[in-house]
């Protein structure tokens, strides 16, 4: 009986082939053209090869049905292996993405040789993952390998087929000899590198006349844990200076054509400029091999995004440092070399979570204290996971631990403040603000540039905190008559109006309460001509600049009071007030008055902030003084007696019969509107063959801002017309056209009829296609 059972078992093994020959548990991959797919394990059997994959997509794709793999292929050593089946998913049916956006599945292929070192997996015309290999396998030879100093743990040297990387540079190999697994290389600068035989997974490497260093191969996707603990704390804090910079030398090695096309032939680094709350992007051209040198100004130690969309990594850059960054698309490795790069390498090896408490992106209301509980829970889970990770990787540096802890603190604050925009009636419980103040504001980490999200948190937290306060500000427009008036005549009118205002207010207040409204209406009616003259003066560019400057100084005074009440230090106060001045210029596209500039210099100490504001101010002063073709600015005098939207639009379109008319309804206060207008020259060039009249109607846009935007973006030409109608007329046209968002684009045919088509200046090719059909 036992013999029969044993025979059956042997037969079962022989027929099913379940004997597992080799497993790659520590997988490293080369270039993947779609970031959502990842190979997690490869198992090699006698009768099959099973490739385990993870798909991780944005949560908003939950519920969508997509074909993940229908005819996948596996290639190894130039041979293609056919697919035999799959687990979890079907090769013939679409797969429905589950909640959370994650799915683990496997693809089963024909068996590959046990000694295979590299494979590639792909779904034709969809996704591909190249150069999949086992990080636990020791490399043969030295080509395309990287080596660390076994004693310090730092990346010391790297070998390509024709190049060597060390000392933050890439050197050409002039000659190479090999003798029984020992290598001697001569570089173009005369340096000789001797690489000893591999013994117990180690090689001795001597560079030039230096003593040989015991090195181990870096086989994983990033540098292994360092051999000793680093207990240093803090990052470089230079006090926010304009004359500091950082240098990144690097190599995007063996990039496939698809990666070259994705971001072009430049390497990009993006940081957040905390002084104006805008991204600062620096670019460096790459040579034909993907090598580059980038030097960029750095206000202080900053979080940076590297080559987003291709390399897509976040790191920390410190001023005054020089780094070497490698992204090897063939081996799938990323490494840092240079000045004190331990934290940078640890962030590659142990990336932090990007998760924040989920907000309903559809705009649904959020319950404040429920969201606070969710956000707090996410942060606690992240900290718990970090503590467990550090326990299992005890040599992780203190600076890495502090940086990741601070990162979770900042995304907590940023997400909490952004959620406030979805609270019912924007009502924020004091308990909610107090939590954000205690956990995120009072514990703000220096330097304040260290995390990109801090700028957003600071802006929103101070806005919502200020909104909680009740401000009583008393000031009168007529107190600034002498600054508003452009001549003696205007000053006389304004002073007469001042005397009348004081007298009229006294008469209104003296009347019985139930009569005050009638008294005020009669006083206004009796003095309608003077009020009209005053209104005209107050709408002038000079008056608007004076009055907006006064309003700005009041707001800045309020913000300064809030900052002081929160115990804000001078650096952070400078940063926030500089932001306010900058955003005023950027929002209005006009220069500040000398009175406001003097206030800036009295409140802000940091010379970098002052210089930035003065430069931006001078830019708009120059625009305001620039001459341009005012024929594009159309008068609304002939529309004065028309109030109905359809009639107004018909009258405006009348001169352009026989042409297509592209209507752009925009405003100087509208960011997307101005972004579109900044590409007007490109738009006119692309659509030049279609005989278009460009018609622009500005919504509630001050005259100077209106003119400045037109001049700044060169929104002019013989076929361009701009109107800045009175508020009531503009509103009437927008009601007639059903405008609820800005910018809004409408297309009219040659007879002045509105076409029922969706058009946009953001889609020039689509617009050109429509015009081509109608031409």
XYZ file of C-alpha atoms in Angstrom:
775
model
C 0.000 0.000 0.000
C 2.816 2.430 0.941
C 4.545 1.650 -2.334
C 1.388 2.460 -4.290
C 0.986 5.800 -2.481
C 4.637 6.690 -3.089
C 4.270 5.818 -6.774
C 1.163 7.993 -7.049
C 2.960 10.921 -5.415
C 5.886 10.610 -7.802
C 3.492 10.516 -10.719
C 1.697 13.605 -9.441
C 4.921 15.585 -9.201
C 6.018 14.438 -12.626
C 2.761 15.359 -14.345
C 1.974 18.650 -12.632
C 5.497 20.057 -12.510
C 5.069 21.933 -9.268
C 8.799 21.700 -8.425
C 9.957 25.284 -7.975
C 13.494 25.829 -9.266
C 14.179 29.455 -8.452
C 12.362 32.496 -7.010
C 13.270 36.165 -7.433
C 11.841 37.713 -4.266
C 13.941 40.891 -4.381
C 13.068 42.175 -7.833
C 14.638 45.190 -9.539
C 13.305 46.469 -12.844
C 14.556 48.743 -15.561
C 12.379 51.249 -17.399
C 8.594 50.921 -17.180
C 6.630 53.057 -19.634
C 3.551 53.062 -17.363
C 4.234 53.842 -13.680
C 1.205 51.940 -12.383
C 2.573 48.446 -13.096
C 5.256 46.840 -10.926
C 6.810 43.359 -10.939
C 6.932 42.059 -7.353
C 8.232 38.490 -7.808
C 9.294 35.991 -10.441
C 9.033 32.216 -9.885
C 10.781 29.821 -12.284
C 9.356 26.266 -12.469
C 10.115 23.254 -14.643
C 6.938 23.763 -16.639
C 6.263 27.505 -16.407
C 7.447 30.941 -15.338
C 5.113 32.961 -13.125
C 5.525 36.755 -13.037
C 3.738 38.448 -10.135
C 2.627 42.035 -10.736
C 0.943 44.786 -8.805
C -1.257 47.413 -10.387
C -1.659 50.553 -8.290
C -3.750 53.319 -9.877
C -5.402 56.526 -8.550
C -8.462 55.868 -6.418
C -10.744 57.791 -8.801
C -10.389 54.894 -11.273
C -12.235 52.559 -8.860
C -15.012 50.714 -10.670
C -13.609 51.186 -14.170
C -13.275 48.071 -16.336
C -10.001 47.832 -18.230
C -8.122 45.023 -20.023
C -4.911 44.624 -17.998
C -3.329 41.934 -20.161
C -4.652 40.139 -23.239
C -1.559 39.010 -25.167
C 1.367 39.642 -22.789
C 4.869 38.504 -23.700
C 8.005 37.586 -21.766
C 11.409 37.946 -23.397
C 14.763 36.644 -22.136
C 18.103 36.380 -23.919
C 16.502 37.363 -27.206
C 13.768 34.706 -27.059
C 10.043 35.341 -26.600
C 8.000 33.079 -24.310
C 4.247 32.697 -24.815
C 1.654 33.361 -22.142
C -0.170 30.309 -20.749
C -2.600 31.905 -18.308
C -3.149 34.338 -15.478
C -4.369 34.482 -11.892
C -6.907 36.970 -10.462
C -7.443 38.585 -13.881
C -8.695 37.164 -17.158
C -6.783 37.340 -20.431
C -10.058 37.605 -22.327
C -12.207 39.872 -20.136
C -11.688 43.436 -18.795
C -10.888 43.703 -15.097
C -12.893 45.963 -12.768
C -10.597 48.115 -10.630
C -11.384 47.485 -6.930
C -11.722 50.101 -4.197
C -8.335 51.523 -3.322
C -7.012 51.084 -6.855
C -4.665 48.173 -6.015
C -4.647 44.663 -7.458
C -2.072 41.866 -7.263
C -2.124 39.318 -10.080
C 0.241 37.034 -11.953
C 0.940 36.104 -15.557
C 2.033 32.551 -16.371
C 4.429 31.988 -19.276
C 6.355 29.107 -20.792
C 9.374 28.058 -18.663
C 12.628 29.999 -18.975
C 16.112 28.599 -18.186
C 16.929 28.524 -14.492
C 20.099 30.602 -14.975
C 18.276 33.476 -16.717
C 19.501 36.827 -15.385
C 17.216 39.347 -17.149
C 13.661 39.250 -18.458
C 11.253 41.835 -19.872
C 7.455 41.686 -19.669
C 5.047 43.641 -21.857
C 1.504 43.993 -23.085
C 1.983 45.103 -26.724
C 0.893 48.706 -27.410
C 0.061 49.207 -23.724
C 2.617 48.687 -20.990
C 6.146 47.320 -20.768
C 8.628 46.603 -17.953
C 12.192 46.074 -19.097
C 15.236 44.390 -17.565
C 13.575 42.604 -14.650
C 16.191 40.850 -12.527
C 16.896 39.463 -9.078
C 18.712 41.865 -6.753
C 20.069 38.902 -4.789
C 22.050 37.705 -7.813
C 25.690 38.731 -7.922
C 26.779 40.512 -11.116
C 29.294 38.891 -13.444
C 31.970 41.279 -14.648
C 31.852 44.996 -13.913
C 29.968 46.510 -16.875
C 26.815 48.337 -15.740
C 27.557 47.793 -12.048
C 27.800 50.164 -9.102
C 29.917 49.725 -5.971
C 29.758 51.088 -2.447
C 32.488 51.616 0.114
C 31.898 48.666 2.412
C 33.128 50.628 5.444
C 31.182 53.897 5.007
C 28.231 52.623 2.958
C 28.562 55.464 0.403
C 28.335 54.899 -3.338
C 31.981 55.070 -4.442
C 32.156 54.200 -8.135
C 30.146 52.964 -11.113
C 31.176 51.209 -14.322
C 29.432 51.499 -17.673
C 30.697 49.789 -20.794
C 32.756 52.798 -21.869
C 32.600 55.101 -18.845
C 33.361 55.312 -15.147
C 31.487 57.376 -12.562
C 33.363 58.617 -9.502
C 34.028 61.896 -7.703
C 30.788 63.386 -9.121
C 31.919 63.007 -12.746
C 31.598 60.681 -15.723
C 34.946 59.713 -17.268
C 35.632 58.038 -20.629
C 37.520 54.758 -20.526
C 40.545 54.906 -22.840
C 41.706 51.314 -22.319
C 40.715 48.245 -20.337
C 42.454 44.946 -19.622
C 40.962 41.890 -17.957
C 42.935 39.092 -16.321
C 41.103 36.351 -14.469
C 38.222 38.593 -13.284
C 40.602 41.460 -12.344
C 40.324 44.693 -14.316
C 42.651 47.589 -15.053
C 41.074 50.683 -16.599
C 42.759 53.837 -17.849
C 40.617 56.960 -18.041
C 40.951 59.889 -20.452
C 42.572 62.064 -17.734
C 45.260 59.442 -17.164
C 43.806 58.000 -13.962
C 44.236 54.267 -13.539
C 41.554 52.228 -11.759
C 42.334 48.710 -10.566
C 39.459 46.380 -9.759
C 40.353 43.196 -7.909
C 38.769 39.776 -8.266
C 35.424 39.083 -6.656
C 35.964 37.293 -3.335
C 33.053 36.520 -1.026
C 30.918 39.066 -2.869
C 33.525 41.856 -2.487
C 36.118 43.533 -4.697
C 39.041 45.780 -3.820
C 39.037 48.924 -5.969
C 42.007 51.323 -6.162
C 41.527 54.726 -7.830
C 44.759 56.359 -8.997
C 47.426 56.276 -6.317
C 44.900 55.947 -3.510
C 44.794 52.887 -1.301
C 42.456 50.122 -2.419
C 38.983 50.211 -0.870
C 36.919 47.114 -0.132
C 33.656 47.472 -2.075
C 30.411 45.537 -2.377
C 28.113 45.603 -5.435
C 24.894 47.614 -5.258
C 22.368 45.113 -6.613
C 19.111 46.689 -5.462
C 17.184 49.594 -6.964
C 18.862 51.997 -4.517
C 21.655 52.035 -1.959
C 21.357 49.432 0.852
C 21.158 50.617 4.456
C 24.287 52.299 5.749
C 26.455 50.135 8.067
C 26.434 52.628 10.969
C 23.933 54.971 12.623
C 24.054 58.741 11.926
C 22.561 60.706 14.842
C 22.997 64.206 13.409
C 19.901 66.429 13.293
C 18.812 69.391 11.210
C 19.510 70.621 7.702
C 21.472 73.588 6.362
C 19.698 76.864 7.227
C 21.388 79.837 5.536
C 18.856 82.458 6.625
C 17.201 82.674 3.145
C 19.834 84.196 0.866
C 19.806 85.149 -2.801
C 23.440 84.284 -3.487
C 23.268 80.577 -2.608
C 22.932 77.759 -5.126
C 23.058 74.004 -5.560
C 24.728 71.984 -8.317
C 23.450 68.640 -9.622
C 25.620 66.716 -12.057
C 23.997 63.598 -13.370
C 23.316 60.914 -15.895
C 19.991 59.522 -17.095
C 21.704 56.432 -18.447
C 20.450 54.178 -21.236
C 17.171 56.019 -21.662
C 14.794 54.381 -24.153
C 13.331 56.535 -26.903
C 9.984 56.712 -25.114
C 11.627 58.315 -22.068
C 13.484 60.838 -24.225
C 10.189 61.874 -25.801
C 8.362 62.145 -22.490
C 10.329 65.080 -21.054
C 12.530 66.090 -23.966
C 16.276 66.602 -23.906
C 16.399 68.577 -20.664
C 16.672 67.538 -17.041
C 14.294 69.483 -14.796
C 14.332 70.312 -11.099
C 11.267 71.972 -9.550
C 11.116 73.644 -6.145
C 8.513 75.848 -4.463
C 9.604 79.478 -4.047
C 8.101 80.208 -0.658
C 8.442 83.978 -1.154
C 5.860 84.044 -3.949
C 4.210 80.615 -3.514
C 5.088 79.687 -7.109
C 7.076 76.843 -8.617
C 10.621 77.621 -9.705
C 11.792 75.269 -12.435
C 15.404 74.900 -13.535
C 16.466 73.065 -16.679
C 19.760 71.658 -17.940
C 20.369 70.333 -21.456
C 21.445 66.687 -21.705
C 23.970 65.353 -24.173
C 23.220 62.396 -26.440
C 23.989 59.980 -23.591
C 21.705 61.731 -21.070
C 24.436 63.518 -19.074
C 23.888 67.002 -17.654
C 25.112 69.659 -15.226
C 22.524 71.879 -13.524
C 23.257 74.810 -11.225
C 20.306 76.688 -9.779
C 19.703 79.359 -7.134
C 18.492 77.931 -3.832
C 16.945 80.220 -1.238
C 17.440 77.625 1.500
C 17.292 73.849 1.977
C 14.305 72.734 -0.093
C 12.242 69.751 -1.113
C 12.702 69.267 -4.858
C 10.950 67.272 -7.562
C 13.400 65.656 -9.976
C 12.579 65.345 -13.676
C 8.883 64.786 -12.922
C 7.122 62.460 -15.344
C 10.325 60.576 -16.176
C 12.451 60.210 -13.056
C 9.629 61.343 -10.740
C 11.413 61.466 -7.409
C 11.215 63.868 -4.467
C 14.386 64.704 -2.572
C 16.075 67.328 -0.392
C 18.611 69.845 -1.744
C 20.863 71.877 0.535
C 22.483 75.171 -0.560
C 26.201 75.149 -1.254
C 26.251 71.422 -2.057
C 27.290 69.538 -5.209
C 25.575 66.254 -5.970
C 25.764 63.530 -8.598
C 22.463 61.831 -9.474
C 22.214 58.610 -11.473
C 19.071 57.149 -12.992
C 20.027 53.974 -14.856
C 17.059 53.018 -17.016
C 18.604 49.675 -17.948
C 19.369 48.363 -14.460
C 16.508 50.243 -12.773
C 18.807 51.857 -10.199
C 18.864 55.382 -8.785
C 21.796 56.575 -6.665
C 23.251 59.747 -5.161
C 26.930 60.600 -4.865
C 28.455 63.783 -3.479
C 28.354 66.113 -0.501
C 26.623 64.361 2.393
C 23.992 62.461 0.392
C 22.943 59.946 3.030
C 19.405 61.296 3.459
C 18.936 61.529 -0.320
C 19.892 57.867 -0.728
C 17.745 56.798 2.222
C 14.727 58.543 0.669
C 15.276 56.522 -2.509
C 15.630 53.251 -0.599
C 12.834 53.942 1.890
C 10.352 56.360 0.219
C 7.754 57.932 2.482
C 4.013 57.607 2.013
C 2.261 60.319 -0.021
C -1.142 59.560 1.483
C -3.353 62.192 3.070
C -6.908 61.954 4.389
C -9.173 61.564 1.381
C -11.298 64.524 0.294
C -14.261 64.114 -2.029
C -12.922 65.678 -5.233
C -16.442 66.105 -6.610
C -16.932 69.119 -4.350
C -19.272 67.493 -1.831
C -19.365 69.091 1.612
C -17.038 67.769 4.303
C -17.957 67.446 7.984
C -15.101 69.266 9.783
C -14.569 67.166 12.906
C -15.086 63.915 10.991
C -12.367 64.958 8.570
C -10.093 65.963 11.467
C -10.469 62.451 12.929
C -9.621 60.915 9.546
C -6.583 63.164 9.022
C -5.309 62.496 12.538
C -5.789 58.752 12.038
C -3.822 58.776 8.764
C -0.933 60.677 10.360
C -0.827 58.342 13.393
C -0.793 55.299 11.107
C 2.055 56.817 9.093
C 4.103 57.537 12.218
C 3.439 54.017 13.538
C 4.572 52.522 10.228
C 7.701 54.714 10.274
C 8.540 53.574 13.823
C 8.163 49.930 12.804
C 10.310 50.510 9.728
C 13.050 52.171 11.776
C 12.945 49.250 14.230
C 13.600 46.833 11.365
C 16.213 49.164 9.820
C 17.977 50.487 12.923
C 20.742 52.295 11.047
C 18.387 54.717 9.311
C 19.735 58.189 10.073
C 18.101 60.549 12.544
C 17.789 63.160 9.810
C 15.839 60.708 7.650
C 13.488 59.942 10.535
C 13.038 63.646 11.335
C 12.464 64.549 7.690
C 9.803 61.900 7.124
C 8.083 62.744 10.430
C 8.018 66.397 9.391
C 6.689 65.473 5.969
C 3.715 63.707 7.521
C 3.128 66.749 9.742
C 3.068 69.037 6.715
C 0.705 66.967 4.582
C -1.577 66.770 7.631
C -1.675 70.568 7.876
C -2.003 71.109 4.126
C -4.859 68.613 3.730
C -6.706 69.968 6.794
C -6.611 73.531 5.486
C -7.542 72.565 1.929
C -10.522 70.614 3.283
C -11.901 73.861 4.758
C -12.905 74.955 1.251
C -15.474 72.137 1.293
C -16.931 72.869 4.733
C -20.586 73.994 4.736
C -20.588 77.817 4.485
C -16.809 77.719 5.083
C -17.524 77.517 8.815
C -14.496 76.146 10.664
C -14.862 75.010 14.275
C -12.358 76.682 16.591
C -11.336 73.241 17.849
C -10.355 72.320 14.277
C -8.186 75.428 13.872
C -6.671 74.959 17.321
C -5.595 71.436 16.391
C -3.930 72.654 13.188
C -2.258 75.467 15.125
C -0.908 73.166 17.819
C 0.192 70.258 15.614
C 1.343 72.034 12.459
C 1.852 75.797 12.962
C 3.532 75.863 16.357
C 5.710 72.891 15.363
C 6.652 74.334 11.951
C 10.014 72.927 10.930
C 12.917 75.139 9.923
C 13.991 76.104 7.403
C 10.483 76.822 6.177
C 11.479 75.833 2.629
C 12.105 72.212 3.660
C 8.636 71.021 2.543
C 6.725 72.215 -0.512
C 3.352 71.798 1.227
C 4.247 74.213 4.024
C 3.685 77.240 1.754
C 0.123 76.097 1.022
C -0.558 75.280 4.667
C 0.761 78.688 5.799
C -1.357 80.595 3.282
C -4.566 78.747 4.147
C -4.027 78.578 7.912
C -3.441 82.330 8.191
C -6.372 83.052 5.886
C -8.796 80.978 7.961
C -7.353 82.308 11.247
C -7.719 85.896 10.051
C -11.258 85.196 8.876
C -12.209 84.243 12.448
C -11.386 87.753 13.681
C -13.767 90.710 13.556
C -11.955 93.790 12.255
C -13.330 97.292 12.681
C -11.573 99.620 10.277
C -12.680 103.211 9.796
C -11.275 105.242 6.948
C -12.748 107.643 4.426
C -11.956 107.875 0.739
C -12.029 111.681 0.922
C -9.072 111.657 3.325
C -6.940 110.904 0.253
C -8.388 113.548 -2.076
C -5.038 115.268 -2.594
C -3.415 111.982 -3.682
C -6.349 110.939 -5.878
C -6.807 114.213 -7.800
C -4.864 114.650 -11.030
C -5.336 118.444 -11.181
C -6.759 121.395 -9.270
C -10.179 121.025 -10.888
C -10.527 117.401 -9.719
C -9.302 118.344 -6.258
C -11.951 121.078 -6.029
C -14.694 118.611 -7.037
C -13.463 116.037 -4.526
C -13.267 118.590 -1.694
C -16.776 119.812 -2.527
C -17.916 116.159 -2.393
C -16.160 115.706 0.962
C -18.012 118.696 2.479
C -21.275 117.438 1.012
C -20.715 113.875 2.393
C -20.129 115.222 5.913
C -23.170 117.519 5.720
C -25.386 114.827 4.097
C -24.486 112.247 6.743
C -25.388 114.720 9.462
C -28.786 115.399 7.831
C -29.505 111.684 7.431
C -28.641 110.931 11.059
C -30.728 113.885 12.268
C -33.854 112.564 10.518
C -36.201 110.096 12.256
C -34.993 106.541 11.683
C -37.953 105.638 9.503
C -37.259 108.666 7.247
C -33.502 108.252 6.797
C -33.695 106.164 3.619
C -35.896 108.758 1.874
C -33.673 111.630 3.030
C -30.565 109.853 1.673
C -32.233 109.088 -1.675
C -33.313 112.735 -2.112
C -29.843 114.046 -1.244
C -28.310 111.669 -3.804
C -30.851 112.632 -6.464
C -30.331 116.371 -5.888
C -26.564 115.972 -6.281
C -26.510 113.299 -9.027
C -24.293 115.343 -11.370
C -21.613 115.879 -8.730
C -21.736 112.199 -7.702
C -21.305 111.198 -11.352
C -18.242 113.430 -11.682
C -16.741 112.045 -8.495
C -17.402 108.462 -9.608
C -15.574 109.163 -12.857
C -12.561 110.500 -10.937
C -12.559 107.541 -8.545
C -12.542 105.104 -11.488
C -9.337 106.578 -12.855
C -6.152 104.518 -12.777
C -4.522 106.934 -10.336
C -7.431 106.842 -7.893
C -7.671 103.056 -8.053
C -3.972 102.699 -7.309
C -4.217 105.031 -4.299
C -7.312 103.374 -2.878
C -6.205 99.793 -3.570
C -2.881 100.653 -1.933
C -4.699 101.882 1.156
C -6.824 98.728 1.271
C -3.711 96.591 0.843
C -1.939 98.327 3.721
C -4.952 97.730 5.958
C -4.954 94.016 5.037
C -1.222 93.757 5.588
C -1.580 95.469 8.958
C -4.220 92.930 9.936
C -2.067 90.019 8.777
C 0.966 91.397 10.632
C -1.132 91.604 13.799
C -2.248 87.965 13.378
C 1.344 86.836 12.765
C 2.519 88.612 15.907
C -0.349 87.178 17.959
C 0.712 83.683 16.855
C 4.278 84.265 17.995
C 5.662 84.110 14.461
C 9.410 84.597 14.124
C 10.866 87.327 11.920
C 11.868 85.021 9.058
C 8.402 83.553 8.694
C 6.756 86.957 9.051
C 8.989 88.284 6.273
C 8.117 85.326 4.066
C 4.365 85.718 4.451
C 4.276 89.500 4.047
C 6.486 89.234 0.968
C 3.970 86.774 -0.461
C 1.165 89.266 0.138
C 2.928 92.106 -1.683
C 3.904 89.836 -4.561
C 0.413 88.382 -4.975
C -1.119 91.848 -5.045
C 1.050 92.747 -8.038
C 0.508 89.381 -9.700
C -3.260 89.431 -9.170
C -3.827 92.975 -10.402
C -1.054 93.052 -13.024
C -0.332 96.604 -11.918
C 2.490 98.296 -10.066
C 2.245 99.329 -6.421
C 2.151 102.952 -5.332
C 5.279 104.494 -3.752
C 3.357 104.572 -0.455
C 2.970 100.775 -0.553
C 6.597 100.201 -1.530
C 7.665 102.320 1.455
C 5.444 100.159 3.682
C 7.088 97.035 2.266
C 10.548 98.294 3.155
C 9.406 99.216 6.659
C 7.873 95.794 7.364
C 10.132 93.333 5.536
C 13.762 92.900 6.519
C 14.929 90.145 4.161
C 16.650 91.832 1.175
C 15.752 88.881 -1.092
C 12.038 89.533 -0.594
C 12.381 93.284 -1.086
C 14.426 92.824 -4.263
C 11.886 90.365 -5.689
C 8.975 92.767 -5.088
C 10.858 95.737 -6.530
C 11.784 93.732 -9.642
C 8.171 92.665 -10.184
C 6.958 96.205 -9.529
C 9.430 97.691 -12.029
C 8.240 95.142 -14.604
C 4.660 96.408 -14.404
C 5.725 100.041 -14.224
C 7.462 99.504 -17.558
C 4.318 97.887 -18.991
C 2.165 100.771 -17.782
C 4.475 103.227 -19.518
C 4.672 101.191 -22.713
C 2.874 102.510 -25.774
C 0.589 100.154 -27.657
C -2.123 100.160 -30.300
C -5.127 101.479 -28.403
C -7.293 100.911 -31.471
C -7.907 97.409 -30.124
C -9.638 98.969 -27.093
C -13.192 99.629 -28.167
C -15.408 102.326 -26.716
C -18.808 101.390 -25.328
C -20.297 104.852 -25.922
C -22.481 103.587 -28.790
C -23.892 100.942 -26.425
C -24.861 103.352 -23.656
C -28.624 103.035 -24.151
C -28.738 99.240 -24.565
C -29.321 97.067 -21.517
C -30.540 93.717 -22.872
C -27.820 91.101 -23.325
C -28.868 89.770 -26.741
C -29.169 93.254 -28.194
C -25.804 94.291 -26.757
C -24.059 91.272 -28.243
C -25.738 91.769 -31.628
C -24.567 95.401 -31.738
C -20.994 94.440 -30.788
C -20.859 91.694 -33.448
C -22.321 93.902 -36.187
C -19.003 95.190 -37.657
C -17.639 91.662 -38.058
C -20.247 90.158 -40.406
C -18.521 87.949 -42.965
C -15.958 86.645 -40.463
C -15.830 83.914 -37.895
C -15.816 85.526 -34.442
C -14.135 83.824 -31.497
C -15.476 85.355 -28.289
C -13.396 85.148 -25.119
C -15.118 86.171 -21.869
C -12.418 86.660 -19.248
C -11.306 88.783 -16.292
C -8.043 90.206 -14.995
C -8.760 88.451 -11.683
C -8.991 85.028 -13.399
C -5.776 82.951 -13.376
C -6.783 80.448 -16.110
C -7.949 83.367 -18.287
C -4.548 85.041 -18.078
C -2.773 81.715 -18.653
C -4.698 81.318 -21.913
C -4.053 84.931 -22.972
C -0.318 84.449 -22.401
C -0.377 82.103 -25.430
C -2.213 84.558 -27.710
C 0.698 84.909 -30.145
C 0.714 81.131 -30.641
C -3.065 81.154 -31.062
C -3.000 83.860 -33.738
C -0.227 82.053 -35.634
C -2.009 78.679 -35.536
C -5.373 80.074 -36.708
C -4.077 82.665 -39.186
C -5.628 80.885 -42.205
C -9.232 81.094 -40.989
C -10.117 84.814 -41.196
C -11.080 85.081 -37.510
C -12.083 88.168 -35.565
C -10.980 87.814 -31.925
C -13.420 89.484 -29.554
C -12.617 89.865 -25.847
C -15.149 90.911 -23.197
C -13.611 91.589 -19.764
C -15.561 90.855 -16.599
C -15.183 93.420 -13.776
C -11.628 94.330 -14.695
C -10.046 97.621 -13.533
C -8.895 99.764 -16.444
C -5.157 99.693 -15.696
C -5.131 95.948 -15.009
C -7.108 95.399 -18.198
C -4.715 97.394 -20.335
C -1.640 95.884 -18.661
C -2.720 92.297 -19.338
C -3.388 93.157 -22.984
C 0.039 94.773 -23.310
C 1.895 92.132 -21.303
C 0.621 89.224 -23.416
C 0.425 91.171 -26.698
C -3.277 90.444 -27.129
C -3.562 92.822 -30.071
C -3.649 92.986 -33.840
C -5.813 94.187 -36.734
C -8.377 91.441 -36.084
C -8.563 91.946 -32.292
C -11.168 93.928 -30.343
C -11.373 94.420 -26.573
C -14.364 95.685 -24.574
C -14.446 96.525 -20.887
C -18.158 97.171 -20.497
C -19.927 98.598 -17.461
C -20.768 95.884 -14.932
C -24.508 95.752 -15.731
C -23.973 95.378 -19.492
C -21.303 92.701 -19.111
C -23.567 90.793 -16.732
C -26.449 91.024 -19.213
C -24.373 89.470 -22.008
C -23.128 86.717 -19.702
C -26.709 85.912 -18.640
C -27.752 85.750 -22.288
C -24.945 83.316 -23.114
C -25.303 81.303 -19.891
C -21.790 82.023 -18.667
C -20.991 80.443 -15.312
C -17.208 80.013 -15.562
C -14.245 81.981 -16.825
C -12.781 81.892 -19.376
C -15.750 81.024 -21.573
C -15.332 80.749 -25.336
C -18.048 81.043 -27.980
C -17.779 80.777 -31.763
C -20.007 82.735 -34.176
C -20.355 82.038 -37.887
C -19.988 84.594 -40.660
C -23.625 85.654 -40.222
C -23.126 86.461 -36.551
C -24.987 83.347 -35.395
C -23.834 81.488 -32.283
C -22.661 77.967 -33.128
C -23.629 75.149 -30.801
C -20.050 73.935 -30.463
C -17.672 73.471 -27.557
C -14.541 75.481 -28.330
C -11.533 76.487 -26.270
C -8.323 78.426 -26.751
C -6.679 75.689 -24.675
C -7.306 73.233 -27.558
C -5.958 74.986 -30.632
C -5.761 71.819 -32.716
C -9.387 70.985 -32.029
C -10.445 74.553 -32.824
C -8.412 74.554 -36.038
C -10.083 71.287 -37.037
C -13.564 72.777 -36.567
C -12.677 75.878 -38.563
C -11.180 73.764 -41.332
C -14.439 71.830 -41.652
C -16.480 75.034 -41.816
C -14.089 76.817 -44.190
